[in-house]
Phi, psi and omega in degrees: 000147179281155172276155185270113179240315184228174180295336178290346176274346187296315190294329170304313183293305180302327182284326172297317179299308181302324176299327180281328187201128173297350182270352177292126181196165172285150178238096186064213182263359192229014181192167175214155177245129174239035186241134178269118177294336186240355183225093181308321182297324179297324176300330181284328174294317175307303187304321174299313182299315185292322177293324188286330181279338178082191178313143184226356191300324187287349175241024187307312179283333174297316175302310173311310182295320184290318174301316176298314176308323180273007178080015182255082178217139175252124180259133175288142175299149182295336181267013186280146176255156180257000000 
């Protein structure tokens, strides 16, 4: 797998993560989730994918945008409390 260097590399990461879990998604406009809530074995594969792609903090918002473009987003209800 390729390493994350630029925004052009983000779709490959996002596609690999989505292939492992239906739970991978953006959370609103400022976060994303890469944990499978129902399948622990999928989490092991997700951890491996993330390790192979390397650091991703510098592409945080590009990952969120890519997930949203693929329809993978959880939008907080407007009446949600923190």
